[in-house]
Structure formats: C-alpha cells, structure tokens
Amino acid sequence: MDENTQDLMRTIQIKFPRLSKGQKLIAEYILKHYDKAAFMTAAKLGTSVGVSESTVVRFANELGFSGYPKLQKALHDLIKNKLTTVQRIELSNNLINQENALKGVLKADMENIRATLEKINHKDFEQVVNCILNAKRIYIIGLRSSTALADFLGFYLNIMLDNVKVVKHGISDVFDQMINITDEDLVIGIGFPRYAGRTIEALSYAQSKGTKVVALTDSLLSPLATRAEYTLIAQSNMASFVDSLVAPLSVINALIVAVGLRNKESTSATFKELESIWEEYHVYSYKKED
C-alpha cells in the first residue's frame, strides 16, 4: 500500500469487514475522529477505544503499513490535504444515511462545538479582540464556503467599528482590494478544508507587507495558521460532503459579542440609532399592536 495515499479512509472501509472486533473499534474511531487520531500515540489511541496498544499496531499492519508511525503520518497527510468532495460523499454513505441524516448531522455539529471549546486558545482569543479594536483598518477574507462566515463577521464588525472591508472575488482581484494594507491594519483569514488557495495567497501577501494576520481555521497544521500571528481553532469535521461551519460561526459570534462588550457604550448608541432608522424605513416587518 502507498503509505502516502489519500485514499486511507476508503482503504479502512474496504478492509473493515475482515477486521477483528478490536480493530473495528479503531477503524470506527479513525473514520469519525481522524483529526484527533493523527496526534495520538498507539497507546493513547488504544486507550481511547478500549483496546491494547498491540491491537493498534496490528491494525496499522492490516492496512498495509510497516508500523503505527507510518499510519499516523498518513493521517497527518490526510489532514493537510483533506478529502475531495467525491470522497466525502462516499465516506458519508457509511456514516450517515437518509433515515438518520438529521440526528447524525446535529450530533456531529454538537461534537464540533464541544471540541472547539476544548481546543481554542482563550489567550489568543483575547489577543484577537485587542487586534480588532486597535487596527486602523480590518480586512476579512474567506472564500468558497467560508464566504458566508466572512460576510457575517464583516456585517457586524462594520456596524460597530466602521473600518471593515470584506475582500471578495469579483471584478477586481483580492490583491487589488488589499493593495493599501499597512502594518497598522489587520487581516482576518477564514478557511477550512479544502482550503481556498486564494485565501492562503492573500495571507502570505499580508505577511509580506508587515500586516498583522489572524486565522480562523480548523488546525494549527492549516496553511492559514502557518501564515498567521494568532490562530483561532474551530473544529469543522464533516459528517457528510457538506462543510460543517457551526463551530466556526460560534467562534465568530463570540468575537462579535466580545468586541461589542469592550465597546459597550458606542455599540449601544449605534444600535439605538439603527433601530430608529430601521423602523422609519421599514427595514424589518413590525407587528402592529391592536
């Protein structure tokens, strides 16, 4: 077996019926939590699923690896490269079916939020809030499926701070929109597997200009994280071929609330004025009282 194969998950699925009971427990754990398994020793993985370390080693051998370290490296490679959409669809067929889609996806999203609460660095979170409040200008870039996250963060920050630009794909390239960044500015990059190449390039460009960079991504191994001064980790393990953005959105909500609380008087005044405008121009549907 090619030890660097990106088809590791598929290989586990194919061999699954022939595995021993203990090895099946390991296989199921890796299929659901490969990002965690990648950083576990053989002994730790065995303890997590209730089998011996030797069973984990035999499991690696059964997959065609010369030892557990080689399997672990393949898991690392999988995290870096992630899965194609086609591979995700094939994998999701084994994890979730039509009958339990609602329950399966909601449970997976709950697990992502729980894991995010454990993984995120609270000191870095506070530093990011400081960076947002102290930046001359804030540029937010999140492409592909992360566009919705970037727009949401940009919408609320711009109301509170009025110095925010969401960088988008469009008539002009992302670099055209970032041409004037300086070391007084802040760039927030948002990206999850599979990472958008243009987002990575934009963060590299910001680095070259001496601009402070914050990444919201799924792992410290993420190419966004390697280009950022501060990284906020939000788990996005997919339960299907659709990206799970629930945990990242929760982190964004927390950032917005934290910034608002630090600027409480100004934020309250802004929203008070906006409420008057919204009511006058019927921005929202208001129920008339009898």
Short mmCIF file of N, CA, C and O in Angstrom, two decimals, residues 158-268:
data_model
loop_
_atom_site.label_atom_id
_atom_site.label_comp_id
_atom_site.label_asym_id
_atom_site.label_seq_id
_atom_site.Cartn_x
_atom_site.Cartn_y
_atom_site.Cartn_z
N ASN A 158 -18.53 45.85 10.96
CA ASN A 158 -18.60 47.14 10.28
C ASN A 158 -19.63 48.06 10.92
O ASN A 158 -19.46 49.28 10.94
N ILE A 159 -20.70 47.49 11.47
CA ILE A 159 -21.68 48.30 12.18
C ILE A 159 -21.06 48.91 13.44
O ILE A 159 -21.27 50.08 13.75
N MET A 160 -20.26 48.12 14.13
CA MET A 160 -19.69 48.57 15.39
C MET A 160 -18.44 49.42 15.22
O MET A 160 -18.18 50.33 16.02
N LEU A 161 -17.64 49.16 14.16
CA LEU A 161 -16.34 49.80 14.06
C LEU A 161 -16.18 50.70 12.84
O LEU A 161 -15.34 51.58 12.82
N ASP A 162 -16.91 50.43 11.77
CA ASP A 162 -16.90 51.27 10.58
C ASP A 162 -15.53 51.37 9.90
O ASP A 162 -15.21 52.37 9.25
N ASN A 163 -14.70 50.37 10.04
CA ASN A 163 -13.41 50.38 9.34
C ASN A 163 -13.10 48.99 8.77
O ASN A 163 -11.95 48.57 8.72
N VAL A 164 -14.16 48.29 8.37
CA VAL A 164 -14.03 46.88 7.98
C VAL A 164 -14.32 46.70 6.50
O VAL A 164 -15.29 47.27 5.97
N LYS A 165 -13.48 45.92 5.84
CA LYS A 165 -13.69 45.60 4.43
C LYS A 165 -13.66 44.09 4.25
O LYS A 165 -12.72 43.43 4.69
N VAL A 166 -14.70 43.54 3.65
CA VAL A 166 -14.72 42.12 3.32
C VAL A 166 -14.18 41.96 1.91
O VAL A 166 -14.73 42.51 0.95
N VAL A 167 -13.08 41.24 1.79
CA VAL A 167 -12.42 41.03 0.50
C VAL A 167 -13.13 39.90 -0.23
O VAL A 167 -13.31 38.81 0.31
N LYS A 168 -13.52 40.15 -1.48
CA LYS A 168 -14.31 39.17 -2.22
C LYS A 168 -13.72 38.89 -3.59
O LYS A 168 -12.97 39.70 -4.13
N HIS A 169 -14.10 37.75 -4.15
CA HIS A 169 -13.85 37.52 -5.57
C HIS A 169 -14.85 38.34 -6.34
O HIS A 169 -16.02 38.43 -5.97
N GLY A 170 -14.43 38.97 -7.41
CA GLY A 170 -15.37 39.77 -8.18
C GLY A 170 -14.68 40.39 -9.37
O GLY A 170 -13.78 39.78 -9.98
N ILE A 171 -15.08 41.61 -9.69
CA ILE A 171 -14.49 42.29 -10.85
C ILE A 171 -13.00 42.50 -10.62
O ILE A 171 -12.18 42.33 -11.53
N SER A 172 -12.64 42.88 -9.41
CA SER A 172 -11.22 43.07 -9.08
C SER A 172 -10.69 41.88 -8.30
O SER A 172 -11.43 41.21 -7.60
N ASP A 173 -9.41 41.62 -8.43
CA ASP A 173 -8.78 40.52 -7.73
C ASP A 173 -8.63 40.88 -6.25
O ASP A 173 -8.69 42.06 -5.88
N VAL A 174 -8.43 39.86 -5.41
CA VAL A 174 -8.30 40.12 -3.98
C VAL A 174 -7.11 41.03 -3.69
O VAL A 174 -7.15 41.85 -2.76
N PHE A 175 -6.05 40.93 -4.48
CA PHE A 175 -4.86 41.76 -4.24
C PHE A 175 -5.14 43.22 -4.56
O PHE A 175 -4.59 44.12 -3.93
N ASP A 176 -6.00 43.46 -5.55
CA ASP A 176 -6.39 44.85 -5.85
C ASP A 176 -7.08 45.48 -4.66
O ASP A 176 -6.92 46.67 -4.38
N GLN A 177 -7.88 44.67 -3.96
CA GLN A 177 -8.65 45.18 -2.81
C GLN A 177 -7.77 45.35 -1.57
O GLN A 177 -8.15 46.04 -0.63
N MET A 178 -6.60 44.70 -1.57
CA MET A 178 -5.72 44.75 -0.40
C MET A 178 -4.45 45.57 -0.65
O MET A 178 -3.53 45.57 0.17
N ILE A 179 -4.40 46.27 -1.76
CA ILE A 179 -3.17 46.93 -2.19
C ILE A 179 -2.65 47.96 -1.18
O ILE A 179 -1.45 48.20 -1.07
N ASN A 180 -3.56 48.54 -0.39
CA ASN A 180 -3.15 49.62 0.52
C ASN A 180 -2.94 49.18 1.96
O ASN A 180 -2.83 50.02 2.85
N ILE A 181 -2.88 47.88 2.22
CA ILE A 181 -2.70 47.43 3.60
C ILE A 181 -1.34 47.85 4.13
O ILE A 181 -0.35 47.91 3.40
N THR A 182 -1.31 48.13 5.43
CA THR A 182 -0.06 48.55 6.09
C THR A 182 0.10 47.74 7.38
O THR A 182 -0.74 46.93 7.74
N ASP A 183 1.19 48.05 8.09
CA ASP A 183 1.44 47.34 9.35
C ASP A 183 0.53 47.82 10.48
O ASP A 183 0.57 47.29 11.58
N GLU A 184 -0.31 48.82 10.21
CA GLU A 184 -1.30 49.28 11.19
C GLU A 184 -2.63 48.57 11.05
O GLU A 184 -3.53 48.73 11.86
N ASP A 185 -2.75 47.77 9.99
CA ASP A 185 -4.02 47.10 9.68
C ASP A 185 -4.04 45.67 10.20
O ASP A 185 -3.05 45.16 10.75
N LEU A 186 -5.18 45.03 10.03
CA LEU A 186 -5.37 43.64 10.44
C LEU A 186 -6.06 42.88 9.32
O LEU A 186 -7.04 43.37 8.74
N VAL A 187 -5.55 41.71 9.01
CA VAL A 187 -6.20 40.82 8.04
C VAL A 187 -6.68 39.57 8.77
O VAL A 187 -5.90 38.92 9.47
N ILE A 188 -7.97 39.28 8.65
CA ILE A 188 -8.54 38.08 9.24
C ILE A 188 -8.85 37.10 8.11
O ILE A 188 -9.69 37.39 7.24
N GLY A 189 -8.16 35.97 8.10
CA GLY A 189 -8.38 34.95 7.08
C GLY A 189 -9.20 33.80 7.63
O GLY A 189 -8.92 33.30 8.72
N ILE A 190 -10.22 33.41 6.90
CA ILE A 190 -11.10 32.32 7.33
C ILE A 190 -11.05 31.21 6.29
O ILE A 190 -11.30 31.47 5.10
N GLY A 191 -10.72 30.01 6.71
CA GLY A 191 -10.63 28.93 5.74
C GLY A 191 -10.63 27.56 6.39
O GLY A 191 -10.01 27.35 7.44
N PHE A 192 -11.35 26.65 5.76
CA PHE A 192 -11.47 25.27 6.25
C PHE A 192 -11.29 24.32 5.07
O PHE A 192 -11.46 24.71 3.91
N PRO A 193 -10.95 23.07 5.37
CA PRO A 193 -10.70 22.12 4.28
C PRO A 193 -11.90 21.99 3.35
O PRO A 193 -13.02 21.95 3.86
N ARG A 194 -11.69 21.94 2.05
CA ARG A 194 -10.38 22.13 1.46
C ARG A 194 -10.08 23.61 1.32
O ARG A 194 -10.89 24.35 0.81
N TYR A 195 -8.88 24.05 1.75
CA TYR A 195 -8.55 25.46 1.88
C TYR A 195 -8.48 26.15 0.51
O TYR A 195 -7.87 25.64 -0.43
N ALA A 196 -9.11 27.32 0.41
CA ALA A 196 -9.08 28.08 -0.84
C ALA A 196 -7.69 28.66 -1.05
O ALA A 196 -7.15 29.36 -0.19
N GLY A 197 -7.11 28.37 -2.19
CA GLY A 197 -5.74 28.81 -2.48
C GLY A 197 -5.58 30.31 -2.44
O GLY A 197 -4.55 30.83 -2.00
N ARG A 198 -6.61 31.04 -2.91
CA ARG A 198 -6.51 32.50 -2.96
C ARG A 198 -6.46 33.10 -1.55
O ARG A 198 -5.81 34.12 -1.34
N THR A 199 -7.15 32.47 -0.61
CA THR A 199 -7.10 32.96 0.78
C THR A 199 -5.68 32.81 1.33
O THR A 199 -5.15 33.72 1.98
N ILE A 200 -5.07 31.67 1.08
CA ILE A 200 -3.70 31.41 1.54
C ILE A 200 -2.74 32.44 0.95
O ILE A 200 -1.89 33.01 1.64
N GLU A 201 -2.88 32.69 -0.35
CA GLU A 201 -2.02 33.66 -1.03
C GLU A 201 -2.23 35.07 -0.47
O GLU A 201 -1.26 35.83 -0.31
N ALA A 202 -3.46 35.39 -0.15
CA ALA A 202 -3.76 36.72 0.40
C ALA A 202 -3.10 36.92 1.76
O ALA A 202 -2.58 38.00 2.07
N LEU A 203 -3.10 35.86 2.58
CA LEU A 203 -2.45 35.97 3.89
C LEU A 203 -0.93 36.08 3.74
O LEU A 203 -0.27 36.80 4.50
N SER A 204 -0.38 35.37 2.78
CA SER A 204 1.06 35.48 2.51
C SER A 204 1.41 36.90 2.08
O SER A 204 2.43 37.46 2.50
N TYR A 205 0.56 37.48 1.26
CA TYR A 205 0.77 38.87 0.81
C TYR A 205 0.72 39.82 2.00
O TYR A 205 1.56 40.72 2.13
N ALA A 206 -0.25 39.62 2.88
CA ALA A 206 -0.36 40.47 4.07
C ALA A 206 0.89 40.36 4.93
O ALA A 206 1.39 41.37 5.45
N GLN A 207 1.39 39.15 5.08
CA GLN A 207 2.63 38.94 5.84
C GLN A 207 3.78 39.74 5.23
O GLN A 207 4.56 40.37 5.95
N SER A 208 3.87 39.70 3.92
CA SER A 208 4.97 40.39 3.24
C SER A 208 4.91 41.90 3.42
O SER A 208 5.92 42.59 3.30
N LYS A 209 3.72 42.42 3.73
CA LYS A 209 3.55 43.86 3.95
C LYS A 209 3.68 44.23 5.42
O LYS A 209 3.51 45.39 5.79
N GLY A 210 3.95 43.24 6.27
CA GLY A 210 4.09 43.50 7.69
C GLY A 210 2.77 43.67 8.41
O GLY A 210 2.72 44.18 9.54
N THR A 211 1.69 43.26 7.76
CA THR A 211 0.36 43.40 8.35
C THR A 211 0.09 42.25 9.31
O THR A 211 0.46 41.11 9.06
N LYS A 212 -0.55 42.56 10.43
CA LYS A 212 -0.90 41.53 11.40
C LYS A 212 -1.97 40.62 10.81
O LYS A 212 -2.95 41.10 10.22
N VAL A 213 -1.79 39.31 10.98
CA VAL A 213 -2.72 38.33 10.38
C VAL A 213 -3.31 37.44 11.46
O VAL A 213 -2.60 36.92 12.33
N VAL A 214 -4.63 37.27 11.41
CA VAL A 214 -5.35 36.34 12.28
C VAL A 214 -6.02 35.30 11.40
O VAL A 214 -6.57 35.62 10.35
N ALA A 215 -5.95 34.04 11.81
CA ALA A 215 -6.58 32.96 11.05
C ALA A 215 -7.67 32.31 11.89
O ALA A 215 -7.48 32.04 13.07
N LEU A 216 -8.80 32.06 11.26
CA LEU A 216 -9.84 31.23 11.85
C LEU A 216 -9.90 29.98 10.98
O LEU A 216 -10.33 30.04 9.83
N THR A 217 -9.44 28.87 11.53
CA THR A 217 -9.30 27.66 10.74
C THR A 217 -9.42 26.44 11.64
O THR A 217 -9.71 26.56 12.83
N ASP A 218 -9.21 25.26 11.08
CA ASP A 218 -9.52 24.02 11.80
C ASP A 218 -8.36 23.39 12.53
O ASP A 218 -8.56 22.49 13.34
N SER A 219 -7.13 23.82 12.24
CA SER A 219 -5.97 23.15 12.82
C SER A 219 -4.74 24.04 12.75
O SER A 219 -4.64 24.90 11.86
N LEU A 220 -3.81 23.82 13.67
CA LEU A 220 -2.54 24.54 13.61
C LEU A 220 -1.70 24.07 12.44
O LEU A 220 -0.71 24.71 12.08
N LEU A 221 -2.07 22.93 11.82
CA LEU A 221 -1.41 22.45 10.62
C LEU A 221 -1.98 23.10 9.36
O LEU A 221 -1.45 22.92 8.27
N SER A 222 -3.06 23.84 9.51
CA SER A 222 -3.69 24.51 8.38
C SER A 222 -2.72 25.49 7.73
O SER A 222 -1.95 26.17 8.41
N PRO A 223 -2.74 25.61 6.40
CA PRO A 223 -1.87 26.59 5.73
C PRO A 223 -2.21 28.02 6.10
O PRO A 223 -1.37 28.91 5.94
N LEU A 224 -3.41 28.26 6.60
CA LEU A 224 -3.75 29.61 7.08
C LEU A 224 -3.03 29.88 8.39
O LEU A 224 -2.52 30.98 8.63
N ALA A 225 -2.97 28.87 9.26
CA ALA A 225 -2.36 29.03 10.57
C ALA A 225 -0.87 29.34 10.46
O ALA A 225 -0.33 30.13 11.24
N THR A 226 -0.21 28.74 9.49
CA THR A 226 1.23 28.96 9.32
C THR A 226 1.54 30.36 8.83
O THR A 226 2.71 30.77 8.83
N ARG A 227 0.53 31.10 8.42
CA ARG A 227 0.72 32.45 7.93
C ARG A 227 0.10 33.50 8.86
O ARG A 227 -0.06 34.65 8.47
N ALA A 228 -0.25 33.07 10.06
CA ALA A 228 -0.94 33.97 10.99
C ALA A 228 -0.17 34.15 12.28
O ALA A 228 0.53 33.24 12.74
N GLU A 229 -0.32 35.33 12.86
CA GLU A 229 0.28 35.60 14.17
C GLU A 229 -0.56 34.98 15.27
O GLU A 229 -0.04 34.48 16.26
N TYR A 230 -1.87 35.01 15.09
CA TYR A 230 -2.80 34.38 16.03
C TYR A 230 -3.75 33.47 15.26
O TYR A 230 -4.22 33.83 14.17
N THR A 231 -4.01 32.30 15.83
CA THR A 231 -4.91 31.35 15.18
C THR A 231 -6.01 30.93 16.15
O THR A 231 -5.73 30.54 17.28
N LEU A 232 -7.24 31.03 15.69
CA LEU A 232 -8.39 30.54 16.46
C LEU A 232 -8.84 29.24 15.82
O LEU A 232 -9.20 29.21 14.63
N ILE A 233 -8.82 28.17 16.60
CA ILE A 233 -9.16 26.84 16.09
C ILE A 233 -10.65 26.58 16.28
O ILE A 233 -11.18 26.70 17.38
N ALA A 234 -11.31 26.21 15.21
CA ALA A 234 -12.72 25.81 15.25
C ALA A 234 -12.85 24.50 14.49
O ALA A 234 -12.50 24.44 13.31
N GLN A 235 -13.29 23.47 15.15
CA GLN A 235 -13.36 22.16 14.51
C GLN A 235 -14.48 22.13 13.47
O GLN A 235 -15.59 22.59 13.71
N SER A 236 -14.15 21.56 12.31
CA SER A 236 -15.13 21.53 11.21
C SER A 236 -15.25 20.14 10.60
O SER A 236 -15.50 20.01 9.40
N ASN A 237 -15.04 19.10 11.41
CA ASN A 237 -15.16 17.74 10.88
C ASN A 237 -16.50 17.55 10.20
O ASN A 237 -17.54 17.85 10.77
N MET A 238 -16.45 17.04 9.00
CA MET A 238 -17.69 16.88 8.25
C MET A 238 -18.38 15.59 8.64
O MET A 238 -17.76 14.57 8.89
N ALA A 239 -19.70 15.64 8.71
CA ALA A 239 -20.49 14.43 8.88
C ALA A 239 -20.96 13.95 7.52
O ALA A 239 -21.50 12.86 7.39
N SER A 240 -20.78 14.79 6.52
CA SER A 240 -21.18 14.43 5.16
C SER A 240 -20.30 15.22 4.21
O SER A 240 -19.25 15.72 4.59
N PHE A 241 -20.74 15.36 2.95
CA PHE A 241 -19.97 16.11 1.96
C PHE A 241 -20.13 17.61 2.13
O PHE A 241 -19.49 18.38 1.44
N VAL A 242 -21.01 18.04 3.05
CA VAL A 242 -21.22 19.47 3.31
C VAL A 242 -20.29 19.91 4.44
O VAL A 242 -20.19 19.24 5.46
N ASP A 243 -19.60 21.05 4.25
CA ASP A 243 -18.72 21.56 5.30
C ASP A 243 -19.52 21.91 6.54
O ASP A 243 -20.60 22.50 6.46
N SER A 244 -18.98 21.55 7.70
CA SER A 244 -19.63 21.91 8.95
C SER A 244 -19.06 23.24 9.43
O SER A 244 -17.90 23.33 9.82
N LEU A 245 -19.88 24.28 9.38
CA LEU A 245 -19.44 25.63 9.75
C LEU A 245 -20.09 26.11 11.03
O LEU A 245 -20.02 27.29 11.36
N VAL A 246 -20.71 25.19 11.77
CA VAL A 246 -21.40 25.57 13.00
C VAL A 246 -20.42 26.08 14.06
O VAL A 246 -20.63 27.14 14.65
N ALA A 247 -19.36 25.33 14.32
CA ALA A 247 -18.38 25.75 15.33
C ALA A 247 -17.66 27.05 14.92
O ALA A 247 -17.51 27.95 15.74
N PRO A 248 -17.21 27.18 13.66
CA PRO A 248 -16.61 28.46 13.26
C PRO A 248 -17.55 29.64 13.44
O PRO A 248 -17.13 30.71 13.88
N LEU A 249 -18.83 29.45 13.14
CA LEU A 249 -19.79 30.53 13.31
C LEU A 249 -19.96 30.89 14.78
O LEU A 249 -20.11 32.06 15.14
N SER A 250 -19.90 29.89 15.66
CA SER A 250 -19.98 30.16 17.09
C SER A 250 -18.80 30.99 17.56
O SER A 250 -18.95 31.91 18.38
N VAL A 251 -17.61 30.69 17.05
CA VAL A 251 -16.42 31.47 17.41
C VAL A 251 -16.58 32.90 16.91
O VAL A 251 -16.24 33.87 17.61
N ILE A 252 -17.10 33.06 15.71
CA ILE A 252 -17.33 34.39 15.15
C ILE A 252 -18.35 35.15 16.00
O ILE A 252 -18.17 36.34 16.30
N ASN A 253 -19.41 34.48 16.40
CA ASN A 253 -20.40 35.11 17.29
C ASN A 253 -19.73 35.60 18.57
O ASN A 253 -20.01 36.70 19.05
N ALA A 254 -18.85 34.77 19.12
CA ALA A 254 -18.15 35.13 20.35
C ALA A 254 -17.26 36.36 20.14
O ALA A 254 -17.19 37.25 21.00
N LEU A 255 -16.59 36.42 18.99
CA LEU A 255 -15.75 37.58 18.68
C LEU A 255 -16.59 38.86 18.60
O LEU A 255 -16.22 39.90 19.15
N ILE A 256 -17.72 38.75 17.91
CA ILE A 256 -18.59 39.92 17.76
C ILE A 256 -19.09 40.41 19.12
O ILE A 256 -19.07 41.60 19.42
N VAL A 257 -19.52 39.47 19.95
CA VAL A 257 -20.02 39.82 21.29
C VAL A 257 -18.91 40.43 22.13
O VAL A 257 -19.10 41.45 22.82
N ALA A 258 -17.72 39.83 22.08
CA ALA A 258 -16.59 40.33 22.87
C ALA A 258 -16.20 41.74 22.46
O ALA A 258 -15.94 42.61 23.31
N VAL A 259 -16.17 42.00 21.15
CA VAL A 259 -15.86 43.35 20.67
C VAL A 259 -16.95 44.33 21.11
O VAL A 259 -16.67 45.45 21.56
N GLY A 260 -18.21 43.90 21.01
CA GLY A 260 -19.32 44.75 21.42
C GLY A 260 -19.28 45.10 22.90
O GLY A 260 -19.55 46.25 23.29
N LEU A 261 -18.92 44.12 23.73
CA LEU A 261 -18.86 44.36 25.17
C LEU A 261 -17.71 45.30 25.55
O LEU A 261 -17.82 46.07 26.49
N ARG A 262 -16.62 45.21 24.80
CA ARG A 262 -15.49 46.09 25.07
C ARG A 262 -15.79 47.53 24.63
O ARG A 262 -15.16 48.47 25.10
N ASN A 263 -16.71 47.67 23.68
CA ASN A 263 -17.12 48.99 23.18
C ASN A 263 -18.59 49.20 23.49
O ASN A 263 -19.36 49.66 22.64
N LYS A 264 -18.99 48.89 24.71
CA LYS A 264 -20.41 48.77 25.05
C LYS A 264 -21.19 50.05 24.78
O LYS A 264 -22.26 50.03 24.16
N GLU A 265 -20.70 51.19 25.24
CA GLU A 265 -21.44 52.44 25.08
C GLU A 265 -21.60 52.81 23.61
O GLU A 265 -22.68 53.18 23.16
N SER A 266 -20.51 52.69 22.87
CA SER A 266 -20.55 53.03 21.45
C SER A 266 -21.46 52.08 20.68
O SER A 266 -22.24 52.50 19.82
N THR A 267 -21.37 50.78 21.02
CA THR A 267 -22.20 49.78 20.35
C THR A 267 -23.68 50.02 20.63
O THR A 267 -24.53 49.96 19.73
N SER A 268 -24.00 50.31 21.88
CA SER A 268 -25.39 50.57 22.25
C SER A 268 -25.94 51.80 21.52
O SER A 268 -27.07 51.79 21.02
#
